[in-house]
GROMACS .gro file of C-alpha atoms in nm:
model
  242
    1UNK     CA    1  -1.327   1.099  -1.195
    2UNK     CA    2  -1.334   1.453  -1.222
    3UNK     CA    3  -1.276   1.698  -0.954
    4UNK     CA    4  -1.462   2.051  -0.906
    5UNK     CA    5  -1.186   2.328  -0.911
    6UNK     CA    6  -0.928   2.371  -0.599
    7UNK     CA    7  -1.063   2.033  -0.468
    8UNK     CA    8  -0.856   1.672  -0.434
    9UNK     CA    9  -0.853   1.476  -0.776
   10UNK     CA   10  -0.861   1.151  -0.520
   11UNK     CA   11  -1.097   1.078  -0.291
   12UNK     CA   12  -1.043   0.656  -0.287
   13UNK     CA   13  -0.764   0.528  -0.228
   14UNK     CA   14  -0.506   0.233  -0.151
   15UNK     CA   15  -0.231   0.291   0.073
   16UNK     CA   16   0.051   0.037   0.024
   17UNK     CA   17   0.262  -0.016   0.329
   18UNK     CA   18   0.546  -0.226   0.290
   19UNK     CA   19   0.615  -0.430   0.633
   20UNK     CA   20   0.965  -0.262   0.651
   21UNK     CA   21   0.772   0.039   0.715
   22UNK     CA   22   0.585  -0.107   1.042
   23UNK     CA   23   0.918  -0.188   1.155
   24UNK     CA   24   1.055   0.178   1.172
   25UNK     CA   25   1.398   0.236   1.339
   26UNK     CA   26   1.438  -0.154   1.465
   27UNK     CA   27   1.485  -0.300   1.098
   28UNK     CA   28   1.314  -0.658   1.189
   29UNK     CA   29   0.960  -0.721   1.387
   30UNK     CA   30   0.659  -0.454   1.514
   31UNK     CA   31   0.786  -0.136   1.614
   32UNK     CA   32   0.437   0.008   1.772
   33UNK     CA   33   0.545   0.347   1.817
   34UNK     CA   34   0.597   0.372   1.423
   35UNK     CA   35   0.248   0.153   1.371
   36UNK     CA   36   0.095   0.390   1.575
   37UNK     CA   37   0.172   0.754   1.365
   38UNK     CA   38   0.127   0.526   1.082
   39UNK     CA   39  -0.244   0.440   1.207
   40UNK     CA   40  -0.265   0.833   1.294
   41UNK     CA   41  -0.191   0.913   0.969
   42UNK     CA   42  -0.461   0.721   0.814
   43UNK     CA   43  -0.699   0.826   1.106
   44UNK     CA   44  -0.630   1.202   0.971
   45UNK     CA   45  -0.700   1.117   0.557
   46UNK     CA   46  -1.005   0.967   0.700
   47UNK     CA   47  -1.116   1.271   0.889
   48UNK     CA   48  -0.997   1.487   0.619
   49UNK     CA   49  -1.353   1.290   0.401
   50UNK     CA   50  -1.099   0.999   0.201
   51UNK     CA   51  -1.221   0.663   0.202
   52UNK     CA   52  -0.916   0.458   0.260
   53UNK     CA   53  -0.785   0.155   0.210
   54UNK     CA   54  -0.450  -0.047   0.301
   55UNK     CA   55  -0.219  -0.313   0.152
   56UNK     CA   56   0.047  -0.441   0.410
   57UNK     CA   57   0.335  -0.640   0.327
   58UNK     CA   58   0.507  -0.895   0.550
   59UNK     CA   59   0.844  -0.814   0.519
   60UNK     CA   60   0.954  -0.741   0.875
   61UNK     CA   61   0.837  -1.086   0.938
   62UNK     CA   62   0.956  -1.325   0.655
   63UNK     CA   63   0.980  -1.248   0.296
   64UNK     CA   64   0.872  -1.576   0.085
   65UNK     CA   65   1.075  -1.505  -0.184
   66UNK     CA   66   1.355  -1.528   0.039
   67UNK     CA   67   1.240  -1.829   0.200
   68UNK     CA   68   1.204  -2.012  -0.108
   69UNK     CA   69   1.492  -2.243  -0.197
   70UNK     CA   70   1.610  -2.623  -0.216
   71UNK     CA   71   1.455  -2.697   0.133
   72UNK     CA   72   1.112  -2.510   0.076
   73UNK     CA   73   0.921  -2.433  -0.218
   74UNK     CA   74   0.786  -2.100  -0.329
   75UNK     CA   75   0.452  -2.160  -0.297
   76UNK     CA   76   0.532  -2.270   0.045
   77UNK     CA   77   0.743  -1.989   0.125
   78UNK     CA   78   0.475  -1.716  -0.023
   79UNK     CA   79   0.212  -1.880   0.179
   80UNK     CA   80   0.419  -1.831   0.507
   81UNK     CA   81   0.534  -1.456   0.362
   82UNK     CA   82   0.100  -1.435   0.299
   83UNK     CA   83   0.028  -1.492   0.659
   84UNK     CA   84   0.264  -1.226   0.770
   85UNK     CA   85   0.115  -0.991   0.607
   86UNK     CA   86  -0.162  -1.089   0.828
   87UNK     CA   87   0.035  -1.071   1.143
   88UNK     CA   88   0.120  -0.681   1.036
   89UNK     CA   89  -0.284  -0.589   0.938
   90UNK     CA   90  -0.420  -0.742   1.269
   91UNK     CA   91  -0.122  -0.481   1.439
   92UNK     CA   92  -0.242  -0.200   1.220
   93UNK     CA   93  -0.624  -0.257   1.282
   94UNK     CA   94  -0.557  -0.278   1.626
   95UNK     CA   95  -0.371   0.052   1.627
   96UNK     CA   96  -0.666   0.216   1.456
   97UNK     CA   97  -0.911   0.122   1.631
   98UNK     CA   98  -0.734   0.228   1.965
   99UNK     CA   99  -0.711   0.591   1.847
  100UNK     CA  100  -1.059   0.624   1.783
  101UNK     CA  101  -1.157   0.505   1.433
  102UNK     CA  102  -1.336   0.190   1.285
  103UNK     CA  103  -1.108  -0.069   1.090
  104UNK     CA  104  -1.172  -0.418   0.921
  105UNK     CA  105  -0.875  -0.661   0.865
  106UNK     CA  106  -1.008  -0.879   0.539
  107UNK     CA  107  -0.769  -1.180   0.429
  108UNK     CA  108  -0.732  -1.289   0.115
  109UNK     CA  109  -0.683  -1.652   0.296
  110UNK     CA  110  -0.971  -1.793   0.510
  111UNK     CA  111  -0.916  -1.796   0.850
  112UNK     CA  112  -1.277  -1.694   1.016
  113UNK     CA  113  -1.167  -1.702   1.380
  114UNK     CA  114  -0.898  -1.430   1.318
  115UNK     CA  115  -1.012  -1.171   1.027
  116UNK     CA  116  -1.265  -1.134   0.792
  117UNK     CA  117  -1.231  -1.304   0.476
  118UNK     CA  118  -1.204  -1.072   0.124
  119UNK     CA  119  -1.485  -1.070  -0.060
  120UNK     CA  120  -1.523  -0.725  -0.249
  121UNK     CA  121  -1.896  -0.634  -0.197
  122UNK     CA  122  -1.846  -0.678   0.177
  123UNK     CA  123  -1.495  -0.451   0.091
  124UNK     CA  124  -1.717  -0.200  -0.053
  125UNK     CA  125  -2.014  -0.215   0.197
  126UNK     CA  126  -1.671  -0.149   0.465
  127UNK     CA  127  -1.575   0.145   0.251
  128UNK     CA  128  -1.945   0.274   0.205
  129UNK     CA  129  -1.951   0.296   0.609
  130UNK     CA  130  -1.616   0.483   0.617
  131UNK     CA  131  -1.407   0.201   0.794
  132UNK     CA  132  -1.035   0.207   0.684
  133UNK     CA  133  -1.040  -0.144   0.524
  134UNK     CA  134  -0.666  -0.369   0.586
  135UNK     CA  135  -0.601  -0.591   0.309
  136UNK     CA  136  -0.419  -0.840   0.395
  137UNK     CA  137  -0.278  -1.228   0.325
  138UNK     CA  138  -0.182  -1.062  -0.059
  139UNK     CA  139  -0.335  -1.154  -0.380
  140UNK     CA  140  -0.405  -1.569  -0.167
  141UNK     CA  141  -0.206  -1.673  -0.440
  142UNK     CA  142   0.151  -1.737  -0.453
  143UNK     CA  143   0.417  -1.570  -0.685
  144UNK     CA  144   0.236  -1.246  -0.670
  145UNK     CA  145   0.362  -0.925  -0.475
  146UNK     CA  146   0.167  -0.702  -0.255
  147UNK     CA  147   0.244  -0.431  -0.521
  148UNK     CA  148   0.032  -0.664  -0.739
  149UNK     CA  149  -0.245  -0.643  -0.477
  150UNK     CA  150  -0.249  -0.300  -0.421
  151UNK     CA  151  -0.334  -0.226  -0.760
  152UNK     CA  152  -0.563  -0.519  -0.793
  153UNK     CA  153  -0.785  -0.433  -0.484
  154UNK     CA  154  -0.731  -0.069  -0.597
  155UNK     CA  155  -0.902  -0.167  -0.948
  156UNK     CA  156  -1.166  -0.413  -0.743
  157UNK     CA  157  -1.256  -0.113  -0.479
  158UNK     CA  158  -1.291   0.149  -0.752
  159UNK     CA  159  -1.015   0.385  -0.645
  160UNK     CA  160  -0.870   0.660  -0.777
  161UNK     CA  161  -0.517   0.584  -0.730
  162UNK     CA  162  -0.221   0.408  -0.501
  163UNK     CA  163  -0.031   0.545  -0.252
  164UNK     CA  164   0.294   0.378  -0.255
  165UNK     CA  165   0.480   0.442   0.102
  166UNK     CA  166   0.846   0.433   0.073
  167UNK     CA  167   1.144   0.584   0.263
  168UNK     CA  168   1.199   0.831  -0.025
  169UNK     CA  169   0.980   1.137  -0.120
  170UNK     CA  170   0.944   0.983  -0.465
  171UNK     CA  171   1.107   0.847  -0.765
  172UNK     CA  172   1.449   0.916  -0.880
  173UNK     CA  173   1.637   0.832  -1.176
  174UNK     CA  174   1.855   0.658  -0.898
  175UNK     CA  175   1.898   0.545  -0.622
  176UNK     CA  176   1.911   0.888  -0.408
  177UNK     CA  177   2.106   0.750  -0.148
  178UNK     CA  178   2.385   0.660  -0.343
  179UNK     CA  179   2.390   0.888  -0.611
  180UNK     CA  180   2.351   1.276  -0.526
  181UNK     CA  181   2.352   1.375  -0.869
  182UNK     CA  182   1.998   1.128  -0.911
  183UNK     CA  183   1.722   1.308  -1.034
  184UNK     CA  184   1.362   1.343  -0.845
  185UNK     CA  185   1.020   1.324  -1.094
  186UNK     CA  186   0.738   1.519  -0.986
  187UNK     CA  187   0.516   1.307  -1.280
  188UNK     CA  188   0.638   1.027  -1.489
  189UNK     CA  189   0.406   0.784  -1.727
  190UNK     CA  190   0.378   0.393  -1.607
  191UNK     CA  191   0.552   0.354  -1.925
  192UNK     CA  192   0.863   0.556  -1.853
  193UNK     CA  193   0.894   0.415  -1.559
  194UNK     CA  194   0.874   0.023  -1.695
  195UNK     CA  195   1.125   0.134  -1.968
  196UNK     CA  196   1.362   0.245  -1.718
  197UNK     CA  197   1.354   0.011  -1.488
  198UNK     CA  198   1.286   0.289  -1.187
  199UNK     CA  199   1.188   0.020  -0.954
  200UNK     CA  200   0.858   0.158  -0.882
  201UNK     CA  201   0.647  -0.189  -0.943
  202UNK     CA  202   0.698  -0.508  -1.009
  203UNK     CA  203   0.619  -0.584  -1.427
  204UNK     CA  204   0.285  -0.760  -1.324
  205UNK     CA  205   0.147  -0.455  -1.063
  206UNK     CA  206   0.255  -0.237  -1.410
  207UNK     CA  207   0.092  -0.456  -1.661
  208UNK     CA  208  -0.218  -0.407  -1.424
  209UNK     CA  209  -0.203  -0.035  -1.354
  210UNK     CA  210  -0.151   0.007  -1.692
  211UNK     CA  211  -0.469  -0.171  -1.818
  212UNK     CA  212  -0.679   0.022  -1.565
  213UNK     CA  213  -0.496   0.369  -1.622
  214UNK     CA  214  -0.418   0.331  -1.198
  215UNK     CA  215  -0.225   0.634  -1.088
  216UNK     CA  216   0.108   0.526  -0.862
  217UNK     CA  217   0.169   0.797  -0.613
  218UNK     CA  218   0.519   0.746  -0.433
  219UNK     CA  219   0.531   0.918  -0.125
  220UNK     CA  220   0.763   0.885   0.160
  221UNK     CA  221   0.563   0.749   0.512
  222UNK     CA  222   0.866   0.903   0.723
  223UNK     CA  223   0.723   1.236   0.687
  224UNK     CA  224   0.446   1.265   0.957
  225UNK     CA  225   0.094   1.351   0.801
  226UNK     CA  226   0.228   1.258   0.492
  227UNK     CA  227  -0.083   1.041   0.363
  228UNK     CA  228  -0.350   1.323   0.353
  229UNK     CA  229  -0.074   1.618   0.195
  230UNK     CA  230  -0.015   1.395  -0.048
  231UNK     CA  231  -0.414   1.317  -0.130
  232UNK     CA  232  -0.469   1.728  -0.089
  233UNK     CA  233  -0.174   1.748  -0.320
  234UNK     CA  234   0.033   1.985  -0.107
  235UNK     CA  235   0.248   1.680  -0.037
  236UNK     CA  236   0.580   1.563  -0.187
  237UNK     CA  237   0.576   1.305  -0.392
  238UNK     CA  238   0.610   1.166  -0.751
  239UNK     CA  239   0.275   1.085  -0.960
  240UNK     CA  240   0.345   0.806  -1.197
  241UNK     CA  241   0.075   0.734  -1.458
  242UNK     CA  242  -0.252   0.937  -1.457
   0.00000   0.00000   0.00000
């Protein structure tokens, strides 16, 4: 969409949170102080006037893909990884509800007596009432990231981008960490990106934000209030696509 001058260019948007991130300084499991500022974060875009919404991953919890071997299959192993993704948005709604603002958990696998189930014109009716909508349980299909479903509900909710949250203030040409001489992007195209193998999706989240010209904001969630700089673009981060 277009934006009137001096003012956001997005106002809709999907947070991804990896489930590393609700883990913060303990490396495995729920650390609630870190789910908490992540929650208060969110709580501040939302007061700010974005409509939010938020892919969590399972990682902290069991990653399928790592599961998956001779003893257990991947579908098996995504479908365990699916329902901790679960575990983490049921934490997170929780959290955001406690400080004060309405939140819907919605599960791409059915399981009435703990979330809502996804259907996208109840999503949309969530957004339309300013809830911060958690998407969780992935795509309900295996072999498919939560990258993939952050830019699929992103596409199905009509946003304007993806917030990527990462432990890095963007993209580098490498890995910052181990390479001081790596260089940071401030913009990039999805196609530079793929081509060089940055890291920032996986090849079917790219093939999607590609076909629906989704922006890919990379941000780092370590930097308190970093969700609503980034969407008032004061914030530091790397742009990829758009």
């Amino acid at each position: 969409m277009d934006a009137a001058p001096n003012s956001p260019a997005y106002h809709r948007v999907i947070v991804k949170v990896s489930g590393e991130a609700l883990s913060g300084p303990e490396g495995f499991g729920i650390h609630q102080p870190t789910v908490d500022r992540i929650a208060e974060d969110l709580i501040a875009a939302r007061k700010a006037g974005f409509a939010l919404g938020v892919v969590v991953g399972g990682g902290n919890i069991l990653r399928g893909v790592k599961m998956s071997g001779k003893s257990l299959s991947r579908p098996t192993a995504d479908s365990m990884g699916m329902l901790a993704t679960v575990m983490n948005g049921l934490v997170l709604e929780a959290a955001i509800e406690r400080l004060g603002a309405p939140a819907r958990t919605m599960s791409a696998l059915s399981m009435p007596q703990v979330c809502e189930t996804y259907e996208r014109a109840r999503a949309l009716r969530h957004f339309e009432e300013n809830r911060i909508v958690v998407f969780a349980g992935g795509t309900g299909n295996p072999f498919f990231t939560t990258d993939t479903t952050a830019v699929l509900r992103a596409a199905e909710m009509e946003c304007d981008a993806v917030l990527k949250a990462t432990d890095v203030d963007g993209v580098y040409s490498a890995d910052p960490k181990k390479d001081p001489k790596a260089e940071r992007y401030d913009r990039i195209s999805l196609k530079e990106a793929f081509d060089r193998d940055l890291k920032v999706l996986d090849a079917t989240a790219f093939a999607l934000a590609r076909e629906n010209s989704m922006p890919i904001i990379v941000f780092s969630i370590r930097v308190p209030g970093a969700i609503e700089a980034v969407l008032r673009g004061t914030g530091r981060a790397t742009v990829v696509g758009g």
